[in-house]
Amino acid sequence: MGEVILVQSGYSRSHENGELLCDSVPLRVIAETYGTPTYVYSANTIRDRYNALSDALTGVLGSSKFRLHFAMKSNSNLSILGLLRGLGAGVDIVSGGELFRALKAGYTGVDVVFSGVGKTDEEITAALKAGIKSLNVESPAELEAIQRVAESLGVVAPLSFRVNPDVYVDSPHPYIKTGEHGMKFGIPDDQIVELTKRTLELPNVRLVGLAAHMGSQIAQAEPYGITAKKLLDLANEIRALGVTTLRYMDLGGGIGVTYENESPMNLIAFANAIAPYVIESGLELELEPGRFLVAESGALLAQVVYRKRSGGKDIFITDTGMNDLIRPALYEAYHAIDSVSPVENQIVADIVGPVCESGDFFALDRTVGEVEQGGYYALRGAGAYGYVMASNYNSRGRPAEVLVDGDRYGLISRRETHEDLLKLEYDTPLWNIE
Ligand code: LLP
């Protein structure tokens, strides 16, 4: 491989021939091998991210233990889960489906924490049967449900309160904030002591931790420090009630990444902001990073199907759409767009998908490389909340997924076929008669 120009961690442009590479594999080769649209992930980038966060924490936590529980809602492919498991990660799950996947990927109960505001009896049952590390409880009603299910199974359920710390974070979009009172997430911090008293009356639950998650794409360390301090204070109040079972302080996910020109989280500042409170609490730290570990590892490859002009604008129509990557349509999110092969010119254009919605675009009036019809673009920063949020809208099958590891590349999920799209359906109803 010749000299390369770094585009972003995991992605670079070859000096020799101008091709965009993921690790050392040309993206054009992947597009030609598997077709498009296809998601690509750099294994090395995921490893680097995991190690960077781990190293920053190891540096300041002294003898306090910590564990990274990957928020698998951000990318739940079995191969990605396997890669992270190999690095030592646990998982943060939010559904019975994610539990099923995590177990299939080789995680065991002790690797799993379970967040989510609407856990059903069925999901609580599956979690308790798997022996998970902690159910992160998000309401008093859920506490009662867990007691009821645990009693019927004859087990004691380990649980953490997911505290809503009422901390403001500067997320780029209101849909990815969670940590303020009045939002559906967590139990308001001023209700925690009362609820602890209630747990002491319940024989089939054991309070093992305090958790919080403030939101997503957070670039500042301060809110984490404020939340850690709140959890430390609550831990002290709870211990004063005679509770001796607290073991974990879970500060959630949310660590921000660079999509455009945002400054990334300073990991040393992050670790320093939380360390004093974690150490003083004597609790083991848990974090639930999703985006941070996988977002920048991923790109979505798309082929230019047509190009046209309208209203004085150039419009490039690609074969990938909002059904494959919904973040621009849902959050007005920015994803960098690079030509996969070298181009002569830059052009200001709209890059859009084929879906029958005006909101089906990836960029408007963006300066991009001028790719010929049949050429490829790479939409970067697509490793988190990309494939997992894909749908079959317009009866479009979901893309293929490919993992790159150094100079190797391989399929980690095949493209969905038209046949796949019909496999749950009946062409006449299975009638019942009342
Ligand atoms: N823990 C809990 C309880 C969460 O709800 C989330 C994300 C995470 C951890 C992981 O957060 P992260 O480290 O990935 O920021 N679809 C949106 C993001 C939704 C995040 C939902 N919760 C997006 O594409 O930006």
Coordinates of N, CA, C and O in Angstrom, one line a residue, residues 301-417:
L301 N -21.9 2.8 1.6 CA -21.5 2.9 0.2 C -22.8 3.0 -0.7 O -23.7 2.2 -0.5
A302 N -22.8 4.0 -1.6 CA -23.9 4.2 -2.4 C -23.5 4.4 -3.8 O -22.4 5.1 -4.1
Q303 N -24.2 4.0 -4.8 CA -23.9 4.2 -6.2 C -24.8 5.3 -6.7 O -26.0 5.4 -6.4
V304 N -24.2 6.2 -7.6 CA -25.0 7.2 -8.3 C -25.8 6.6 -9.4 O -25.2 6.0 -10.3
V305 N -27.1 6.6 -9.3 CA -27.9 6.0 -10.3 C -28.2 7.0 -11.4 O -28.1 6.7 -12.6
Y306 N -28.6 8.2 -11.1 CA -28.8 9.3 -12.1 C -28.3 10.6 -11.5 O -28.2 10.8 -10.3
R307 N -28.2 11.5 -12.5 CA -27.9 12.9 -12.1 C -28.9 13.8 -12.8 O -29.2 13.5 -14.0
K308 N -29.5 14.8 -12.2 CA -30.3 15.7 -13.0 C -30.2 17.1 -12.5 O -29.6 17.4 -11.4
R309 N -30.8 18.0 -13.2 CA -30.8 19.4 -12.8 C -32.2 19.9 -12.6 O -33.2 19.6 -13.3
S310 N -32.4 20.7 -11.5 CA -33.7 21.3 -11.3 C -33.6 22.6 -10.4 O -32.8 22.6 -9.5
G311 N -34.3 23.6 -10.8 CA -34.2 24.9 -10.0 C -32.8 25.4 -10.0 O -32.4 26.0 -8.9
G312 N -32.0 25.2 -11.0 CA -30.6 25.7 -11.0 C -29.7 24.8 -10.2 O -28.5 25.2 -9.9
K313 N -30.2 23.7 -9.7 CA -29.3 22.8 -8.8 C -28.9 21.5 -9.5 O -29.7 21.0 -10.3
D314 N -27.8 21.0 -9.1 CA -27.4 19.6 -9.5 C -27.9 18.6 -8.4 O -27.6 18.9 -7.2
I315 N -28.5 17.6 -8.9 CA -29.1 16.6 -7.9 C -28.5 15.2 -8.3 O -28.7 14.8 -9.4
F316 N -27.8 14.6 -7.3 CA -27.3 13.2 -7.6 C -28.2 12.3 -6.8 O -28.4 12.4 -5.6
I317 N -28.8 11.4 -7.6 CA -29.7 10.4 -7.0 C -28.9 9.1 -6.8 O -28.4 8.5 -7.8
T318 N -28.9 8.6 -5.6 CA -28.1 7.4 -5.3 C -29.1 6.2 -5.0 O -30.3 6.4 -4.9
D319 N -28.5 5.1 -4.9 CA -29.3 3.9 -4.7 C -29.5 3.6 -3.2 O -30.0 2.6 -2.8
T320 N -29.0 4.5 -2.3 CA -29.4 4.4 -0.9 C -30.3 5.5 -0.5 O -30.2 6.6 -1.0
G321 N -31.1 5.2 0.5 CA -32.1 6.2 0.9 C -32.3 6.3 2.4 O -31.6 5.6 3.2
M322 N -33.3 7.1 2.7 CA -33.6 7.3 4.2 C -34.0 6.0 4.9 O -33.9 5.9 6.1
N323 N -34.5 5.0 4.1 CA -34.8 3.7 4.7 C -33.5 3.0 5.2 O -33.6 2.2 6.2
D324 N -32.4 3.3 4.6 CA -31.1 2.7 4.9 C -30.4 3.5 6.0 O -29.8 2.9 6.9
L325 N -30.5 4.8 5.9 CA -29.8 5.7 6.9 C -30.8 6.8 7.2 O -30.9 7.7 6.3
I326 N -31.4 6.8 8.3 CA -32.5 7.8 8.5 C -32.1 9.0 9.3 O -32.8 10.0 9.4
R327 N -30.8 9.0 9.8 CA -30.4 10.1 10.6 C -30.5 11.5 10.0 O -31.0 12.4 10.7
P328 N -30.2 11.7 8.8 CA -30.4 13.1 8.2 C -31.8 13.5 8.2 O -32.2 14.6 8.6
A329 N -32.7 12.6 7.9 CA -34.2 12.9 7.8 C -34.7 13.1 9.2 O -35.6 14.0 9.4
L330 N -34.3 12.3 10.2 CA -34.9 12.3 11.5 C -34.3 13.4 12.4 O -35.0 14.0 13.2
Y331 N -33.0 13.6 12.3 CA -32.4 14.5 13.2 C -31.7 15.7 12.5 O -30.9 16.4 13.1
E332 N -31.9 15.8 11.2 CA -31.1 16.7 10.4 C -29.6 16.5 10.6 O -28.8 17.4 10.7
A333 N -29.2 15.3 10.8 CA -27.8 14.9 11.1 C -26.9 15.1 9.9 O -27.3 14.8 8.7
Y334 N -25.7 15.5 10.1 CA -24.7 15.6 9.1 C -23.9 14.3 9.0 O -23.4 13.8 9.9
H335 N -23.8 13.8 7.7 CA -22.8 12.8 7.4 C -21.9 13.2 6.3 O -22.4 13.7 5.3
A336 N -20.6 13.1 6.5 CA -19.6 13.5 5.5 C -19.8 12.6 4.3 O -20.2 11.4 4.4
I337 N -19.7 13.2 3.1 CA -19.9 12.4 1.9 C -18.6 12.5 1.0 O -18.2 13.6 0.6
D338 N -18.0 11.4 0.7 CA -16.7 11.4 -0.1 C -16.9 10.6 -1.3 O -17.6 9.5 -1.3
S339 N -16.3 11.0 -2.4 CA -16.3 10.1 -3.6 C -15.4 9.0 -3.2 O -14.3 9.1 -2.6
V340 N -15.8 7.8 -3.7 CA -15.0 6.6 -3.4 C -13.7 6.5 -4.2 O -12.6 6.2 -3.8
S341 N -13.9 6.9 -5.5 CA -12.7 6.9 -6.4 C -12.3 8.4 -6.7 O -13.2 9.2 -6.4
P342 N -11.1 8.6 -7.1 CA -10.7 10.0 -7.3 C -11.6 10.7 -8.4 O -12.1 10.1 -9.3
V343 N -11.8 12.0 -8.2 CA -12.7 12.8 -9.2 C -11.9 14.0 -9.6 O -10.9 14.5 -9.0
E344 N -12.3 14.5 -10.8 CA -11.6 15.7 -11.3 C -12.1 17.0 -10.6 O -11.3 17.9 -10.3
N345 N -13.4 17.1 -10.4 CA -14.0 18.3 -9.9 C -14.8 18.2 -8.7 O -15.3 17.2 -8.4
Q346 N -14.9 19.3 -8.0 CA -15.8 19.5 -6.8 C -17.1 20.2 -7.4 O -17.0 21.0 -8.3
I347 N -18.2 19.9 -6.8 CA -19.4 20.5 -7.3 C -20.4 20.7 -6.1 O -20.3 20.0 -5.1
V348 N -21.2 21.8 -6.2 CA -22.2 22.0 -5.1 C -23.5 21.3 -5.6 O -24.0 21.6 -6.7
A349 N -24.0 20.3 -4.8 CA -25.1 19.5 -5.3 C -25.9 19.0 -4.1 O -25.5 19.1 -2.9
D350 N -27.1 18.5 -4.4 CA -27.9 17.7 -3.5 C -27.6 16.2 -3.7 O -27.5 15.8 -4.8
I351 N -27.4 15.5 -2.6 CA -27.2 14.1 -2.7 C -28.5 13.4 -2.1 O -28.8 13.7 -0.9
V352 N -29.3 12.7 -2.9 CA -30.6 12.3 -2.4 C -30.7 10.8 -2.7 O -29.9 10.2 -3.3
G353 N -31.8 10.2 -2.1 CA -32.1 8.8 -2.3 C -33.3 8.6 -3.2 O -33.9 9.6 -3.7
P354 N -33.6 7.4 -3.4 CA -34.7 7.0 -4.4 C -36.1 7.0 -3.7 O -37.1 6.7 -4.4
V355 N -36.2 7.1 -2.4 CA -37.4 6.9 -1.7 C -38.4 8.1 -2.0 O -38.0 9.2 -2.2
C356 N -39.7 7.7 -2.1 CA -40.7 8.7 -2.5 C -41.1 9.6 -1.3 O -42.2 9.5 -0.8
E357 N -40.1 10.4 -0.8 CA -40.3 11.4 0.3 C -39.4 12.5 0.0 O -38.2 12.3 -0.3
S358 N -39.9 13.8 0.2 CA -39.0 14.9 0.0 C -37.9 14.9 1.0 O -36.8 15.5 0.8
G359 N -38.1 14.3 2.2 CA -37.1 14.3 3.2 C -36.0 13.3 3.0 O -35.1 13.1 3.8
D360 N -36.1 12.6 1.8 CA -35.1 11.5 1.5 C -33.9 12.1 0.9 O -33.7 12.0 -0.3
F361 N -33.1 12.9 1.7 CA -31.8 13.4 1.2 C -30.8 13.2 2.3 O -31.1 13.1 3.4
F362 N -29.5 13.2 1.8 CA -28.4 13.1 2.7 C -27.7 14.4 2.9 O -27.0 14.7 3.9
A363 N -27.8 15.3 1.8 CA -27.1 16.6 1.9 C -27.8 17.5 0.9 O -28.1 17.0 -0.2
L364 N -27.9 18.7 1.2 CA -28.5 19.7 0.3 C -27.4 20.8 0.1 O -26.8 21.2 1.1
D365 N -27.2 21.2 -1.1 CA -26.2 22.3 -1.4 C -24.8 22.0 -0.8 O -24.3 22.9 -0.1
R366 N -24.4 20.8 -0.9 CA -23.1 20.4 -0.3 C -22.0 20.4 -1.4 O -22.3 19.9 -2.5
T367 N -20.8 20.8 -1.0 CA -19.7 20.6 -1.9 C -19.2 19.2 -1.8 O -18.8 18.8 -0.8
V368 N -19.3 18.5 -2.9 CA -18.9 17.1 -3.0 C -18.0 16.8 -4.2 O -18.1 17.6 -5.2
G369 N -17.3 15.7 -4.3 CA -16.6 15.3 -5.5 C -17.7 15.0 -6.6 O -18.7 14.4 -6.3
E370 N -17.4 15.4 -7.8 CA -18.3 15.2 -8.9 C -18.2 13.8 -9.4 O -17.3 13.5 -10.2
V371 N -19.1 12.9 -8.9 CA -19.0 11.4 -9.3 C -19.8 11.2 -10.5 O -20.9 11.7 -10.7
E372 N -19.3 10.4 -11.4 CA -20.1 10.0 -12.7 C -21.2 9.1 -12.3 O -21.1 8.4 -11.3
Q373 N -22.2 9.0 -13.2 CA -23.2 8.0 -13.1 C -22.6 6.6 -13.0 O -21.6 6.3 -13.7
G374 N -23.0 5.8 -12.0 CA -22.3 4.5 -11.9 C -21.2 4.5 -10.9 O -20.7 3.5 -10.4
G375 N -20.7 5.7 -10.5 CA -19.6 5.8 -9.5 C -20.2 5.8 -8.1 O -21.4 5.7 -7.9
Y376 N -19.3 5.8 -7.1 CA -19.8 5.6 -5.7 C -19.4 6.7 -4.8 O -18.4 7.4 -4.9
Y377 N -20.3 6.9 -3.8 CA -20.1 7.8 -2.7 C -20.0 7.0 -1.4 O -20.6 5.9 -1.3
A378 N -19.3 7.5 -0.5 CA -19.3 6.9 0.9 C -19.8 7.9 1.8 O -19.4 9.1 1.9
L379 N -20.9 7.5 2.6 CA -21.5 8.4 3.6 C -20.8 8.0 4.9 O -21.0 6.8 5.4
R380 N -20.0 8.9 5.5 CA -19.2 8.4 6.7 C -20.0 8.7 8.0 O -21.0 9.3 8.0
G381 N -19.4 8.2 9.0 CA -20.0 8.3 10.4 C -21.2 7.5 10.5 O -22.1 7.8 11.3
A382 N -21.3 6.4 9.7 CA -22.6 5.6 9.7 C -22.6 4.3 10.5 O -23.5 3.5 10.3
G383 N -21.5 4.2 11.3 CA -21.4 2.9 12.1 C -22.4 2.8 13.3 O -22.6 1.7 13.8
A384 N -22.9 3.9 13.7 CA -23.8 3.9 14.9 C -25.2 4.4 14.4 O -25.3 5.4 13.7
Y385 N -26.3 3.7 14.8 CA -27.6 4.1 14.5 C -27.8 4.3 13.0 O -28.6 5.1 12.5
G386 N -27.1 3.4 12.2 CA -27.3 3.4 10.8 C -28.1 2.1 10.4 O -29.4 2.2 10.4
Y387 N -27.5 1.0 10.3 CA -28.2 -0.2 9.9 C -29.3 -0.6 10.9 O -30.4 -1.0 10.4
V388 N -29.0 -0.4 12.1 CA -30.1 -0.8 13.1 C -31.3 0.0 13.0 O -32.4 -0.4 13.5
M389 N -31.3 1.2 12.4 CA -32.5 2.0 12.2 C -33.1 1.9 10.8 O -34.0 2.6 10.4
A390 N -32.5 1.0 10.0 CA -33.0 0.8 8.6 C -34.3 0.2 8.6 O -34.7 -0.6 9.5
S391 N -35.1 0.5 7.6 CA -36.4 -0.1 7.5 C -36.6 -0.6 6.1 O -35.8 -0.5 5.2
N392 N -37.8 -1.2 5.8 CA -38.1 -1.7 4.5 C -39.0 -0.8 3.8 O -39.7 -1.2 2.8
Y393 N -39.1 0.5 4.2 CA -40.0 1.4 3.5 C -39.8 1.4 2.0 O -38.6 1.3 1.6
N394 N -40.8 1.5 1.3 CA -40.8 1.4 -0.2 C -40.4 -0.1 -0.7 O -40.0 -0.3 -1.8
S395 N -40.6 -1.0 0.3 CA -40.3 -2.4 0.0 C -38.8 -2.5 -0.5 O -38.5 -3.2 -1.5
R396 N -38.0 -1.8 0.2 CA -36.5 -1.9 -0.1 C -35.9 -2.8 0.9 O -36.0 -2.7 2.1
G397 N -35.1 -3.8 0.5 CA -34.4 -4.7 1.4 C -33.3 -3.9 2.0 O -32.7 -3.0 1.5
R398 N -32.9 -4.4 3.3 CA -31.9 -3.7 4.0 C -30.5 -4.0 3.3 O -30.3 -5.1 2.8
P399 N -29.5 -3.0 3.5 CA -28.2 -3.2 2.8 C -27.5 -4.4 3.4 O -27.8 -5.0 4.4
A400 N -26.4 -4.8 2.7 CA -25.4 -5.7 3.2 C -24.5 -5.0 4.2 O -24.5 -3.8 4.2
E401 N -23.9 -5.8 5.1 CA -22.9 -5.2 6.0 C -21.6 -6.0 5.8 O -21.6 -7.2 5.8
V402 N -20.4 -5.2 5.8 CA -19.1 -5.8 5.6 C -18.2 -5.3 6.7 O -18.1 -4.1 7.0
L403 N -17.4 -6.2 7.3 CA -16.4 -5.8 8.2 C -15.0 -5.9 7.5 O -14.7 -6.8 6.8
V404 N -14.2 -4.8 7.8 CA -12.9 -4.8 7.2 C -11.9 -4.9 8.4 O -12.1 -4.2 9.5
D405 N -10.9 -5.7 8.3 CA -9.9 -5.8 9.4 C -8.5 -5.8 8.8 O -8.1 -6.9 8.3
G406 N -7.9 -4.7 8.7 CA -6.6 -4.6 8.1 C -6.8 -4.8 6.6 O -7.4 -4.0 5.9
D407 N -6.2 -5.9 6.0 CA -6.4 -6.1 4.6 C -7.4 -7.1 4.3 O -7.6 -7.6 3.1
R408 N -8.2 -7.6 5.3 CA -9.2 -8.6 5.1 C -10.6 -7.9 5.1 O -10.8 -6.9 5.8
Y409 N -11.5 -8.4 4.3 CA -12.9 -7.9 4.4 C -13.9 -9.0 4.2 O -13.6 -10.0 3.4
G410 N -15.0 -9.0 4.9 CA -15.9 -10.1 4.8 C -17.3 -9.7 5.1 O -17.5 -8.7 5.9
L411 N -18.3 -10.4 4.5 CA -19.7 -10.1 4.8 C -20.0 -10.4 6.2 O -19.6 -11.5 6.7
I412 N -20.8 -9.5 6.9 CA -21.3 -9.9 8.2 C -22.8 -9.8 8.3 O -23.4 -10.2 9.3
S413 N -23.4 -9.4 7.2 CA -24.8 -9.7 7.0 C -25.2 -9.5 5.5 O -24.7 -8.5 4.9
R414 N -25.9 -10.4 5.0 CA -26.1 -10.4 3.6 C -27.2 -9.4 3.3 O -28.0 -9.1 4.2
R415 N -27.3 -8.9 2.0 CA -28.3 -8.0 1.6 C -29.7 -8.7 1.7 O -29.8 -9.9 1.4
E416 N -30.7 -8.0 2.2 CA -32.1 -8.6 2.3 C -32.7 -8.7 0.9 O -32.5 -7.8 0.1
T417 N -33.3 -9.8 0.6 CA -33.8 -10.1 -0.8 C -35.3 -9.7 -0.8 O -35.9 -9.6 0.3

